[in-house]
Amino acid sequence: MEALDFDPYRVWLNIKEPVRPLSPYQLLALSPLESDANRIKAGYLRQQSALLMHVDKAEPQLWESIQREVEEAYSLLCDAEQKAVLDAAIRRRTRQPDGKNGAGGSGTNGAVHSVQCRHCDRSNPSSRRFCGGCGQSLWEICPQCKAECPADERFC
C-alpha cells in the first residue's frame, strides 16, 4: 500500500509540486523563464546529484525514467530555440507577453491582453495561438533572439 504513495519526484528530487507532468523548469527546480545558463546548469547538476543518491535503492526502470526526464529538461533549456518556444507558451498561459505591456497588450494590472491579427484585424485573447476569425498564426518567432512574440508587434 505504501508503494502507491511513493512519489519519486518528491522523495528523490524534493519537488513538492503535485501537478503532473512537470515542466523542465520544475524538474530542475528553477524559477519559470530562468535565463541564466549557469543557474540552469547548476539546477541540472543538483538534480543529477540528488538522483545518484538513490540509484542503489531505486527500482531501476523508474530511476532511469526520471533521470532521462531530467536530462531532457536540461537539453531543452540549453537549446535557445526550444527554450524560446517553451517560454512563449508559459507567457501566453500566464498572459504576460515578454514581461511588458507593448503593442500586443491591451489593459493593465492583470487585465487580459489581446493580440490583433495582422491579416483580418480581429482582436484575439493572447492565450490563443491562431486567429479566431481567419485562422492565421498570432505568434511569430523573432529571427534575431528566437523569442515568440505577437505577430502584430513591430519589435520584440
PDB file of C-alpha atoms in Angstrom:
ATOM      1  CA  MET A   1       0.000   0.000   0.000  1.00  0.00           C
ATOM      2  CA  GLU A   2       2.834   2.385   0.821  1.00  0.00           C
ATOM      3  CA  ALA A   3       4.350   1.880  -2.659  1.00  0.00           C
ATOM      4  CA  LEU A   4       1.278   3.538  -4.176  1.00  0.00           C
ATOM      5  CA  ASP A   5       2.018   6.711  -2.200  1.00  0.00           C
ATOM      6  CA  PHE A   6       5.647   6.821  -3.350  1.00  0.00           C
ATOM      7  CA  ASP A   7       6.405   9.910  -5.442  1.00  0.00           C
ATOM      8  CA  PRO A   8       9.943   9.778  -6.855  1.00  0.00           C
ATOM      9  CA  TYR A   9       9.848  13.468  -7.766  1.00  0.00           C
ATOM     10  CA  ARG A  10       9.096  14.423  -4.174  1.00  0.00           C
ATOM     11  CA  VAL A  11      11.349  11.844  -2.498  1.00  0.00           C
ATOM     12  CA  TRP A  12      14.340  11.886  -4.852  1.00  0.00           C
ATOM     13  CA  LEU A  13      14.260  15.445  -6.256  1.00  0.00           C
ATOM     14  CA  ASN A  14      12.448  17.313  -3.452  1.00  0.00           C
ATOM     15  CA  ILE A  15       9.783  18.599  -5.881  1.00  0.00           C
ATOM     16  CA  LYS A  16       6.612  19.323  -3.959  1.00  0.00           C
ATOM     17  CA  GLU A  17       4.512  20.443  -6.959  1.00  0.00           C
ATOM     18  CA  PRO A  18       1.676  17.864  -7.210  1.00  0.00           C
ATOM     19  CA  VAL A  19       0.583  18.693 -10.783  1.00  0.00           C
ATOM     20  CA  ARG A  20       1.991  16.419 -13.480  1.00  0.00           C
ATOM     21  CA  PRO A  21       3.618  16.496 -15.943  1.00  0.00           C
ATOM     22  CA  LEU A  22       6.340  18.761 -14.623  1.00  0.00           C
ATOM     23  CA  SER A  23       7.844  21.477 -16.780  1.00  0.00           C
ATOM     24  CA  PRO A  24      11.588  21.471 -17.487  1.00  0.00           C
ATOM     25  CA  TYR A  25      11.920  24.380 -15.051  1.00  0.00           C
ATOM     26  CA  GLN A  26      10.163  22.411 -12.310  1.00  0.00           C
ATOM     27  CA  LEU A  27      12.253  19.297 -12.965  1.00  0.00           C
ATOM     28  CA  LEU A  28      15.440  21.302 -12.483  1.00  0.00           C
ATOM     29  CA  ALA A  29      13.965  23.226  -9.505  1.00  0.00           C
ATOM     30  CA  LEU A  30      14.277  26.563 -11.316  1.00  0.00           C
ATOM     31  CA  SER A  31      12.114  29.653 -11.489  1.00  0.00           C
ATOM     32  CA  PRO A  32       9.887  29.747 -14.586  1.00  0.00           C
ATOM     33  CA  LEU A  33      11.580  31.554 -17.501  1.00  0.00           C
ATOM     34  CA  GLU A  34      15.047  31.297 -15.872  1.00  0.00           C
ATOM     35  CA  SER A  35      17.523  32.665 -18.422  1.00  0.00           C
ATOM     36  CA  ASP A  36      20.873  32.358 -16.626  1.00  0.00           C
ATOM     37  CA  ALA A  37      22.782  29.450 -18.207  1.00  0.00           C
ATOM     38  CA  ASN A  38      24.840  28.972 -15.034  1.00  0.00           C
ATOM     39  CA  ARG A  39      21.714  28.600 -12.902  1.00  0.00           C
ATOM     40  CA  ILE A  40      20.221  26.170 -15.407  1.00  0.00           C
ATOM     41  CA  LYS A  41      23.389  24.055 -15.323  1.00  0.00           C
ATOM     42  CA  ALA A  42      23.507  24.231 -11.505  1.00  0.00           C
ATOM     43  CA  GLY A  43      19.879  23.051 -11.346  1.00  0.00           C
ATOM     44  CA  TYR A  44      20.701  20.131 -13.619  1.00  0.00           C
ATOM     45  CA  LEU A  45      23.794  19.148 -11.612  1.00  0.00           C
ATOM     46  CA  ARG A  46      21.859  19.451  -8.336  1.00  0.00           C
ATOM     47  CA  GLN A  47      19.083  17.165  -9.573  1.00  0.00           C
ATOM     48  CA  GLN A  48      21.578  14.666 -11.023  1.00  0.00           C
ATOM     49  CA  SER A  49      23.357  14.503  -7.649  1.00  0.00           C
ATOM     50  CA  ALA A  50      20.055  14.027  -5.857  1.00  0.00           C
ATOM     51  CA  LEU A  51      19.151  11.161  -8.182  1.00  0.00           C
ATOM     52  CA  LEU A  52      22.528   9.466  -7.745  1.00  0.00           C
ATOM     53  CA  MET A  53      21.938   9.275  -4.008  1.00  0.00           C
ATOM     54  CA  HIS A  54      19.006   6.902  -4.673  1.00  0.00           C
ATOM     55  CA  VAL A  55      20.317   4.779  -7.552  1.00  0.00           C
ATOM     56  CA  ASP A  56      21.161   1.744  -5.386  1.00  0.00           C
ATOM     57  CA  LYS A  57      17.786   1.605  -3.607  1.00  0.00           C
ATOM     58  CA  ALA A  58      15.565   2.531  -6.540  1.00  0.00           C
ATOM     59  CA  GLU A  59      13.659   0.388  -8.958  1.00  0.00           C
ATOM     60  CA  PRO A  60      15.998   0.641 -11.998  1.00  0.00           C
ATOM     61  CA  GLN A  61      13.377   1.313 -14.659  1.00  0.00           C
ATOM     62  CA  LEU A  62      11.738   4.103 -12.652  1.00  0.00           C
ATOM     63  CA  TRP A  63      15.086   5.662 -11.722  1.00  0.00           C
ATOM     64  CA  GLU A  64      16.254   5.653 -15.369  1.00  0.00           C
ATOM     65  CA  SER A  65      12.961   7.180 -16.478  1.00  0.00           C
ATOM     66  CA  ILE A  66      13.294  10.082 -14.016  1.00  0.00           C
ATOM     67  CA  GLN A  67      16.959  10.561 -14.918  1.00  0.00           C
ATOM     68  CA  ARG A  68      16.044  10.694 -18.615  1.00  0.00           C
ATOM     69  CA  GLU A  69      13.392  13.356 -17.863  1.00  0.00           C
ATOM     70  CA  VAL A  70      15.967  15.477 -16.030  1.00  0.00           C
ATOM     71  CA  GLU A  71      18.446  15.135 -18.907  1.00  0.00           C
ATOM     72  CA  GLU A  72      15.775  16.035 -21.477  1.00  0.00           C
ATOM     73  CA  ALA A  73      14.747  19.069 -19.401  1.00  0.00           C
ATOM     74  CA  TYR A  74      18.347  20.283 -19.312  1.00  0.00           C
ATOM     75  CA  SER A  75      18.808  19.649 -23.024  1.00  0.00           C
ATOM     76  CA  LEU A  76      15.645  21.615 -23.865  1.00  0.00           C
ATOM     77  CA  LEU A  77      16.623  24.578 -21.681  1.00  0.00           C
ATOM     78  CA  CYS A  78      20.087  24.652 -23.298  1.00  0.00           C
ATOM     79  CA  ASP A  79      18.602  24.818 -26.807  1.00  0.00           C
ATOM     80  CA  ALA A  80      17.815  28.506 -27.435  1.00  0.00           C
ATOM     81  CA  GLU A  81      15.071  27.843 -29.975  1.00  0.00           C
ATOM     82  CA  GLN A  82      13.248  25.194 -27.935  1.00  0.00           C
ATOM     83  CA  LYS A  83      13.564  27.304 -24.777  1.00  0.00           C
ATOM     84  CA  ALA A  84      12.121  30.348 -26.589  1.00  0.00           C
ATOM     85  CA  VAL A  85       9.078  28.329 -27.676  1.00  0.00           C
ATOM     86  CA  LEU A  86       8.595  26.952 -24.141  1.00  0.00           C
ATOM     87  CA  ASP A  87       8.984  30.417 -22.592  1.00  0.00           C
ATOM     88  CA  ALA A  88       6.481  31.908 -25.030  1.00  0.00           C
ATOM     89  CA  ALA A  89       3.964  29.197 -24.151  1.00  0.00           C
ATOM     90  CA  ILE A  90       4.443  29.950 -20.446  1.00  0.00           C
ATOM     91  CA  ARG A  91       3.967  33.674 -21.091  1.00  0.00           C
ATOM     92  CA  ARG A  92       0.786  33.001 -23.057  1.00  0.00           C
ATOM     93  CA  ARG A  93      -0.623  30.822 -20.277  1.00  0.00           C
ATOM     94  CA  THR A  94       0.172  33.464 -17.673  1.00  0.00           C
ATOM     95  CA  ARG A  95      -0.827  36.298 -20.023  1.00  0.00           C
ATOM     96  CA  GLN A  96       2.481  38.139 -19.623  1.00  0.00           C
ATOM     97  CA  PRO A  97       3.768  38.891 -23.131  1.00  0.00           C
ATOM     98  CA  ASP A  98       7.545  39.239 -22.670  1.00  0.00           C
ATOM     99  CA  GLY A  99       7.052  40.996 -19.326  1.00  0.00           C
ATOM    100  CA  LYS A 100       5.903  44.214 -20.954  1.00  0.00           C
ATOM    101  CA  ASN A 101       2.618  45.747 -21.958  1.00  0.00           C
ATOM    102  CA  GLY A 102       3.521  46.656 -25.521  1.00  0.00           C
ATOM    103  CA  ALA A 103       1.554  46.964 -28.730  1.00  0.00           C
ATOM    104  CA  GLY A 104       0.186  43.439 -28.383  1.00  0.00           C
ATOM    105  CA  GLY A 105      -1.219  44.020 -24.914  1.00  0.00           C
ATOM    106  CA  SER A 106      -4.321  45.891 -24.016  1.00  0.00           C
ATOM    107  CA  GLY A 107      -5.185  46.838 -20.489  1.00  0.00           C
ATOM    108  CA  THR A 108      -3.041  46.854 -17.385  1.00  0.00           C
ATOM    109  CA  ASN A 109      -2.834  45.412 -13.906  1.00  0.00           C
ATOM    110  CA  GLY A 110      -3.762  41.821 -14.718  1.00  0.00           C
ATOM    111  CA  ALA A 111      -6.268  42.548 -17.466  1.00  0.00           C
ATOM    112  CA  VAL A 112      -6.434  40.050 -20.304  1.00  0.00           C
ATOM    113  CA  HIS A 113      -4.060  41.034 -23.100  1.00  0.00           C
ATOM    114  CA  SER A 114      -5.108  40.793 -26.692  1.00  0.00           C
ATOM    115  CA  VAL A 115      -3.296  40.257 -29.961  1.00  0.00           C
ATOM    116  CA  GLN A 116      -4.501  41.938 -33.116  1.00  0.00           C
ATOM    117  CA  CYS A 117      -4.497  39.675 -36.183  1.00  0.00           C
ATOM    118  CA  ARG A 118      -2.438  41.334 -38.881  1.00  0.00           C
ATOM    119  CA  HIS A 119      -4.457  39.587 -41.610  1.00  0.00           C
ATOM    120  CA  CYS A 120      -8.089  40.295 -40.680  1.00  0.00           C
ATOM    121  CA  ASP A 121      -7.585  42.890 -37.896  1.00  0.00           C
ATOM    122  CA  ARG A 122      -9.598  40.872 -35.365  1.00  0.00           C
ATOM    123  CA  SER A 123      -8.673  41.216 -31.673  1.00  0.00           C
ATOM    124  CA  ASN A 124      -7.914  37.849 -30.023  1.00  0.00           C
ATOM    125  CA  PRO A 125      -7.045  36.872 -26.434  1.00  0.00           C
ATOM    126  CA  SER A 126      -3.271  36.401 -26.021  1.00  0.00           C
ATOM    127  CA  SER A 127      -3.862  32.823 -24.890  1.00  0.00           C
ATOM    128  CA  ARG A 128      -4.891  31.902 -28.457  1.00  0.00           C
ATOM    129  CA  ARG A 129      -2.350  30.543 -30.909  1.00  0.00           C
ATOM    130  CA  PHE A 130      -4.368  31.237 -34.062  1.00  0.00           C
ATOM    131  CA  CYS A 131      -6.856  33.940 -35.020  1.00  0.00           C
ATOM    132  CA  GLY A 132     -10.481  33.103 -34.298  1.00  0.00           C
ATOM    133  CA  GLY A 133     -11.540  34.975 -37.441  1.00  0.00           C
ATOM    134  CA  CYS A 134      -9.223  33.790 -40.197  1.00  0.00           C
ATOM    135  CA  GLY A 135      -7.085  31.053 -38.620  1.00  0.00           C
ATOM    136  CA  GLN A 136      -3.737  32.782 -39.221  1.00  0.00           C
ATOM    137  CA  SER A 137      -0.971  32.418 -36.614  1.00  0.00           C
ATOM    138  CA  LEU A 138      -0.976  35.166 -33.979  1.00  0.00           C
ATOM    139  CA  TRP A 139       2.605  34.447 -32.883  1.00  0.00           C
ATOM    140  CA  GLU A 140       5.932  34.540 -34.722  1.00  0.00           C
ATOM    141  CA  ILE A 141       9.480  33.617 -33.734  1.00  0.00           C
ATOM    142  CA  CYS A 142      11.880  36.564 -33.846  1.00  0.00           C
ATOM    143  CA  PRO A 143      14.739  35.769 -36.243  1.00  0.00           C
ATOM    144  CA  GLN A 144      17.192  37.688 -34.016  1.00  0.00           C
ATOM    145  CA  CYS A 145      16.550  36.440 -30.469  1.00  0.00           C
ATOM    146  CA  LYS A 146      14.276  33.434 -31.185  1.00  0.00           C
ATOM    147  CA  ALA A 147      11.603  34.685 -28.751  1.00  0.00           C
ATOM    148  CA  GLU A 148       7.994  34.042 -29.718  1.00  0.00           C
ATOM    149  CA  CYS A 149       6.159  37.368 -29.982  1.00  0.00           C
ATOM    150  CA  PRO A 150       2.695  38.520 -31.021  1.00  0.00           C
ATOM    151  CA  ALA A 151       2.600  38.819 -34.808  1.00  0.00           C
ATOM    152  CA  ASP A 152       1.269  42.386 -34.572  1.00  0.00           C
ATOM    153  CA  GLU A 153       4.361  43.693 -32.727  1.00  0.00           C
ATOM    154  CA  ARG A 154       6.926  45.565 -34.809  1.00  0.00           C
ATOM    155  CA  PHE A 155       9.811  44.831 -32.407  1.00  0.00           C
ATOM    156  CA  CYS A 156      10.403  42.026 -29.908  1.00  0.00           C
TER     157      CYS A 156
END
